[in-house]
mmCIF file of C-alpha atoms in Angstrom:
data_model
loop_
_atom_site.group_PDB
_atom_site.id
_atom_site.type_symbol
_atom_site.label_atom_id
_atom_site.label_comp_id
_atom_site.label_asym_id
_atom_site.label_seq_id
_atom_site.Cartn_x
_atom_site.Cartn_y
_atom_site.Cartn_z
ATOM 1 C CA UNK A 1 -22.632 -15.820 6.463
ATOM 2 C CA UNK A 2 -21.227 -12.366 6.029
ATOM 3 C CA UNK A 3 -20.132 -11.425 2.515
ATOM 4 C CA UNK A 4 -18.084 -8.285 1.920
ATOM 5 C CA UNK A 5 -17.503 -7.035 -1.624
ATOM 6 C CA UNK A 6 -14.259 -5.139 -2.084
ATOM 7 C CA UNK A 7 -14.411 -2.580 -4.921
ATOM 8 C CA UNK A 8 -11.968 -2.297 -7.765
ATOM 9 C CA UNK A 9 -11.448 -3.186 -11.393
ATOM 10 C CA UNK A 10 -11.441 -6.833 -10.287
ATOM 11 C CA UNK A 11 -14.010 -6.985 -7.456
ATOM 12 C CA UNK A 12 -13.218 -9.424 -4.672
ATOM 13 C CA UNK A 13 -15.306 -10.946 -1.950
ATOM 14 C CA UNK A 14 -14.570 -11.949 1.619
ATOM 15 C CA UNK A 15 -16.866 -14.528 3.179
ATOM 16 C CA UNK A 16 -16.957 -15.059 6.931
ATOM 17 C CA UNK A 17 -19.029 -17.530 8.870
ATOM 18 C CA UNK A 18 -19.143 -20.951 10.419
ATOM 19 C CA UNK A 19 -16.724 -23.405 8.826
ATOM 20 C CA UNK A 20 -19.341 -25.843 7.556
ATOM 21 C CA UNK A 21 -21.344 -23.130 5.790
ATOM 22 C CA UNK A 22 -18.232 -21.527 4.279
ATOM 23 C CA UNK A 23 -17.072 -24.936 3.008
ATOM 24 C CA UNK A 24 -20.414 -25.379 1.209
ATOM 25 C CA UNK A 25 -20.048 -21.978 -0.470
ATOM 26 C CA UNK A 26 -16.441 -22.826 -1.404
ATOM 27 C CA UNK A 27 -17.568 -26.095 -3.007
ATOM 28 C CA UNK A 28 -20.370 -24.370 -4.937
ATOM 29 C CA UNK A 29 -18.052 -21.585 -6.174
ATOM 30 C CA UNK A 30 -15.257 -24.005 -7.060
ATOM 31 C CA UNK A 31 -17.300 -25.138 -10.071
ATOM 32 C CA UNK A 32 -17.338 -21.596 -11.538
ATOM 33 C CA UNK A 33 -14.109 -20.109 -10.220
ATOM 34 C CA UNK A 34 -10.513 -21.216 -9.946
ATOM 35 C CA UNK A 35 -8.774 -20.977 -6.574
ATOM 36 C CA UNK A 36 -5.649 -18.877 -7.023
ATOM 37 C CA UNK A 37 -4.204 -18.540 -3.531
ATOM 38 C CA UNK A 38 -2.858 -15.612 -1.549
ATOM 39 C CA UNK A 39 -0.442 -14.336 -4.205
ATOM 40 C CA UNK A 40 -3.263 -13.246 -6.530
ATOM 41 C CA UNK A 41 -4.992 -11.488 -3.606
ATOM 42 C CA UNK A 42 -1.742 -9.670 -2.767
ATOM 43 C CA UNK A 43 -1.288 -8.661 -6.418
ATOM 44 C CA UNK A 44 -4.818 -7.203 -6.434
ATOM 45 C CA UNK A 45 -4.017 -5.324 -3.188
ATOM 46 C CA UNK A 46 -0.915 -3.889 -4.853
ATOM 47 C CA UNK A 47 -2.936 -2.760 -7.868
ATOM 48 C CA UNK A 48 -5.428 -1.067 -5.542
ATOM 49 C CA UNK A 49 -2.642 0.696 -3.613
ATOM 50 C CA UNK A 50 -3.401 -1.158 -0.377
ATOM 51 C CA UNK A 51 -0.157 -1.866 1.469
ATOM 52 C CA UNK A 52 0.505 -4.775 3.787
ATOM 53 C CA UNK A 53 2.934 -4.181 6.630
ATOM 54 C CA UNK A 54 5.323 -7.099 6.837
ATOM 55 C CA UNK A 55 8.080 -7.921 9.348
ATOM 56 C CA UNK A 56 10.635 -6.458 6.908
ATOM 57 C CA UNK A 57 8.818 -3.107 6.827
ATOM 58 C CA UNK A 58 7.499 -2.962 10.378
ATOM 59 C CA UNK A 59 8.242 0.458 11.917
ATOM 60 C CA UNK A 60 9.666 1.712 8.596
ATOM 61 C CA UNK A 61 6.768 4.050 7.762
ATOM 62 C CA UNK A 62 4.263 6.246 9.542
ATOM 63 C CA UNK A 63 0.659 5.643 8.353
ATOM 64 C CA UNK A 64 0.646 8.742 6.125
ATOM 65 C CA UNK A 65 3.659 7.420 4.175
ATOM 66 C CA UNK A 66 1.612 4.300 3.373
ATOM 67 C CA UNK A 67 -1.405 6.440 2.259
ATOM 68 C CA UNK A 68 -3.485 4.994 5.096
ATOM 69 C CA UNK A 69 -5.133 8.368 5.762
ATOM 70 C CA UNK A 70 -6.456 8.314 2.171
ATOM 71 C CA UNK A 71 -7.690 4.721 2.489
ATOM 72 C CA UNK A 72 -9.496 5.411 5.784
ATOM 73 C CA UNK A 73 -7.068 3.173 7.646
ATOM 74 C CA UNK A 74 -6.310 5.689 10.393
ATOM 75 C CA UNK A 75 -8.554 7.996 12.379
ATOM 76 C CA UNK A 76 -7.380 11.357 13.660
ATOM 77 C CA UNK A 77 -10.517 11.973 15.687
ATOM 78 C CA UNK A 78 -10.556 9.284 18.356
ATOM 79 C CA UNK A 79 -8.704 6.551 20.093
ATOM 80 C CA UNK A 80 -5.390 6.173 21.802
ATOM 81 C CA UNK A 81 -2.721 3.904 20.406
ATOM 82 C CA UNK A 82 1.033 3.466 20.464
ATOM 83 C CA UNK A 83 2.669 6.084 18.265
ATOM 84 C CA UNK A 84 -0.406 8.323 18.146
ATOM 85 C CA UNK A 85 1.606 11.476 18.918
ATOM 86 C CA UNK A 86 3.969 10.935 15.989
ATOM 87 C CA UNK A 87 1.103 10.171 13.608
ATOM 88 C CA UNK A 88 -0.914 13.211 14.736
ATOM 89 C CA UNK A 89 2.139 15.471 14.598
ATOM 90 C CA UNK A 90 2.721 14.468 10.964
ATOM 91 C CA UNK A 91 -0.939 15.089 10.107
ATOM 92 C CA UNK A 92 -1.272 18.516 11.716
ATOM 93 C CA UNK A 93 2.215 19.998 11.835
ATOM 94 C CA UNK A 94 4.513 18.087 9.523
ATOM 95 C CA UNK A 95 5.123 18.026 5.818
ATOM 96 C CA UNK A 96 4.927 14.625 4.194
ATOM 97 C CA UNK A 97 8.191 13.890 2.386
ATOM 98 C CA UNK A 98 7.500 10.241 1.442
ATOM 99 C CA UNK A 99 4.421 8.434 0.245
ATOM 100 C CA UNK A 100 3.261 5.162 -1.240
ATOM 101 C CA UNK A 101 3.448 4.727 -5.020
ATOM 102 C CA UNK A 102 2.495 1.959 -7.422
ATOM 103 C CA UNK A 103 5.291 0.861 -9.748
ATOM 104 C CA UNK A 104 6.347 -1.818 -12.206
ATOM 105 C CA UNK A 105 9.781 -3.347 -12.489
ATOM 106 C CA UNK A 106 11.132 -5.391 -15.364
ATOM 107 C CA UNK A 107 12.676 -8.561 -13.996
ATOM 108 C CA UNK A 108 12.424 -10.332 -10.683
ATOM 109 C CA UNK A 109 10.595 -8.999 -7.636
ATOM 110 C CA UNK A 110 12.680 -7.474 -4.863
ATOM 111 C CA UNK A 111 11.913 -8.427 -1.279
ATOM 112 C CA UNK A 112 9.973 -6.037 0.949
ATOM 113 C CA UNK A 113 12.320 -3.650 2.713
ATOM 114 C CA UNK A 114 14.742 -3.434 -0.250
ATOM 115 C CA UNK A 115 16.225 0.062 -0.469
ATOM 116 C CA UNK A 116 15.438 2.535 -3.250
ATOM 117 C CA UNK A 117 18.020 4.895 -4.690
ATOM 118 C CA UNK A 118 17.717 8.153 -6.624
ATOM 119 C CA UNK A 119 20.381 10.602 -7.790
ATOM 120 C CA UNK A 120 18.600 13.567 -6.181
ATOM 121 C CA UNK A 121 18.002 11.946 -2.771
ATOM 122 C CA UNK A 122 19.492 14.115 -0.057
ATOM 123 C CA UNK A 123 17.805 12.696 3.004
ATOM 124 C CA UNK A 124 20.701 10.466 4.049
ATOM 125 C CA UNK A 125 18.140 7.683 4.519
ATOM 126 C CA UNK A 126 17.923 6.706 0.861
ATOM 127 C CA UNK A 127 15.081 7.372 -1.531
ATOM 128 C CA UNK A 128 12.712 4.869 0.094
ATOM 129 C CA UNK A 129 11.877 1.165 0.440
ATOM 130 C CA UNK A 130 9.890 -1.541 -1.257
ATOM 131 C CA UNK A 131 6.680 -2.187 0.704
ATOM 132 C CA UNK A 132 5.117 -5.086 -1.259
ATOM 133 C CA UNK A 133 5.902 -6.892 -4.520
ATOM 134 C CA UNK A 134 4.358 -9.693 -6.586
ATOM 135 C CA UNK A 135 5.043 -11.076 -10.074
ATOM 136 C CA UNK A 136 2.867 -9.336 -12.671
ATOM 137 C CA UNK A 137 0.758 -11.401 -15.117
ATOM 138 C CA UNK A 138 2.320 -9.605 -18.101
ATOM 139 C CA UNK A 139 5.845 -10.248 -16.789
ATOM 140 C CA UNK A 140 8.094 -8.407 -14.419
ATOM 141 C CA UNK A 141 6.889 -7.293 -11.031
ATOM 142 C CA UNK A 142 4.231 -4.942 -9.694
ATOM 143 C CA UNK A 143 5.092 -3.304 -6.422
ATOM 144 C CA UNK A 144 4.201 -0.702 -3.867
ATOM 145 C CA UNK A 145 7.070 1.472 -2.732
ATOM 146 C CA UNK A 146 7.351 4.215 -0.164
ATOM 147 C CA UNK A 147 9.530 6.796 -1.879
ATOM 148 C CA UNK A 148 10.595 10.381 -1.391
ATOM 149 C CA UNK A 149 8.089 12.608 -3.173
ATOM 150 C CA UNK A 150 10.927 14.667 -4.675
ATOM 151 C CA UNK A 151 12.701 11.554 -5.976
ATOM 152 C CA UNK A 152 9.472 10.206 -7.486
ATOM 153 C CA UNK A 153 8.792 13.536 -9.181
ATOM 154 C CA UNK A 154 12.372 13.762 -10.529
ATOM 155 C CA UNK A 155 12.274 10.170 -11.802
ATOM 156 C CA UNK A 156 15.080 7.644 -12.108
ATOM 157 C CA UNK A 157 14.304 5.802 -8.872
ATOM 158 C CA UNK A 158 16.228 2.528 -8.770
ATOM 159 C CA UNK A 159 15.850 -0.642 -6.710
ATOM 160 C CA UNK A 160 18.585 -2.311 -4.673
ATOM 161 C CA UNK A 161 21.526 -0.104 -5.649
ATOM 162 C CA UNK A 162 22.283 3.220 -7.365
ATOM 163 C CA UNK A 163 22.713 1.342 -10.662
ATOM 164 C CA UNK A 164 19.889 -1.171 -10.062
ATOM 165 C CA UNK A 165 16.815 -1.544 -12.265
ATOM 166 C CA UNK A 166 14.691 1.578 -12.668
ATOM 167 C CA UNK A 167 11.086 1.744 -11.469
ATOM 168 C CA UNK A 168 8.290 2.598 -13.883
ATOM 169 C CA UNK A 169 5.696 4.458 -11.833
ATOM 170 C CA UNK A 170 1.995 3.830 -12.495
ATOM 171 C CA UNK A 171 -1.116 5.681 -11.369
ATOM 172 C CA UNK A 172 -2.796 4.600 -8.162
ATOM 173 C CA UNK A 173 -6.579 4.140 -8.302
ATOM 174 C CA UNK A 174 -7.056 7.013 -5.833
ATOM 175 C CA UNK A 175 -5.901 10.653 -5.861
ATOM 176 C CA UNK A 176 -3.434 12.224 -3.468
ATOM 177 C CA UNK A 177 -5.637 15.340 -3.050
ATOM 178 C CA UNK A 178 -7.083 14.036 0.231
ATOM 179 C CA UNK A 179 -3.578 13.504 1.598
ATOM 180 C CA UNK A 180 -2.749 17.171 1.136
ATOM 181 C CA UNK A 181 -5.708 18.363 3.190
ATOM 182 C CA UNK A 182 -5.200 18.409 6.917
ATOM 183 C CA UNK A 183 -8.167 18.685 9.202
ATOM 184 C CA UNK A 184 -7.864 20.329 12.561
ATOM 185 C CA UNK A 185 -8.021 18.075 15.591
ATOM 186 C CA UNK A 186 -11.300 18.151 17.487
ATOM 187 C CA UNK A 187 -11.380 20.310 20.589
ATOM 188 C CA UNK A 188 -12.018 18.441 23.813
#
C-alpha cells in the first residue's frame, strides 16, 4: 500500500493499493473513524485553499488565478501543454489582476461559476466567480472564489447579483508572497 499524508490543521490520508488490501485497511479504520464522504474532503480542500476545477469553471481561470503556482501545481521550467504560452506570458510578462481567496457566506452555498459583483469593478467581466463551495459546519458556506484583487481589497464583494449576500473573506493557510515573485524562464 501507498499512504500519503496531506498536511493541514486536519491532516488527511490517501491510501492507494490493491482493492483487497485497501478494503482490509478500510474495515480496520472504520472502527476508529467515521466515513464522511466526498463533501467533507472538499470542505477540507476549500479550507486549505486547494481549488478543484469543475465543468462550470473550466477555462474560466488561468492557473495563477487559482494560486496553482503557489501550491506547486504548475511548473514554469519544463513540459509542453495546451495553453502553455498564455500561462507563461502571465507569469513572466503580465500582472495578475485576479486570484483565489477563501471566504465565508451566510446562507446557502452558491453553485460554482456563480458571478461575483463589486461596486468598484471596472473590468467589464464582473468581479470574479465562485470556484468551489461547501456548507460550513458552523453554518453558512465556505467557498473559494477567484476575485479581482482590487475588489477584494476594497471589500463589499457580493455573490449572484450587485445586491446579493456579501462575502466575508478569510485568511488562506499560505501567503501570497510567492505569487508576487516571478522567476525568469530557463535559457535553452
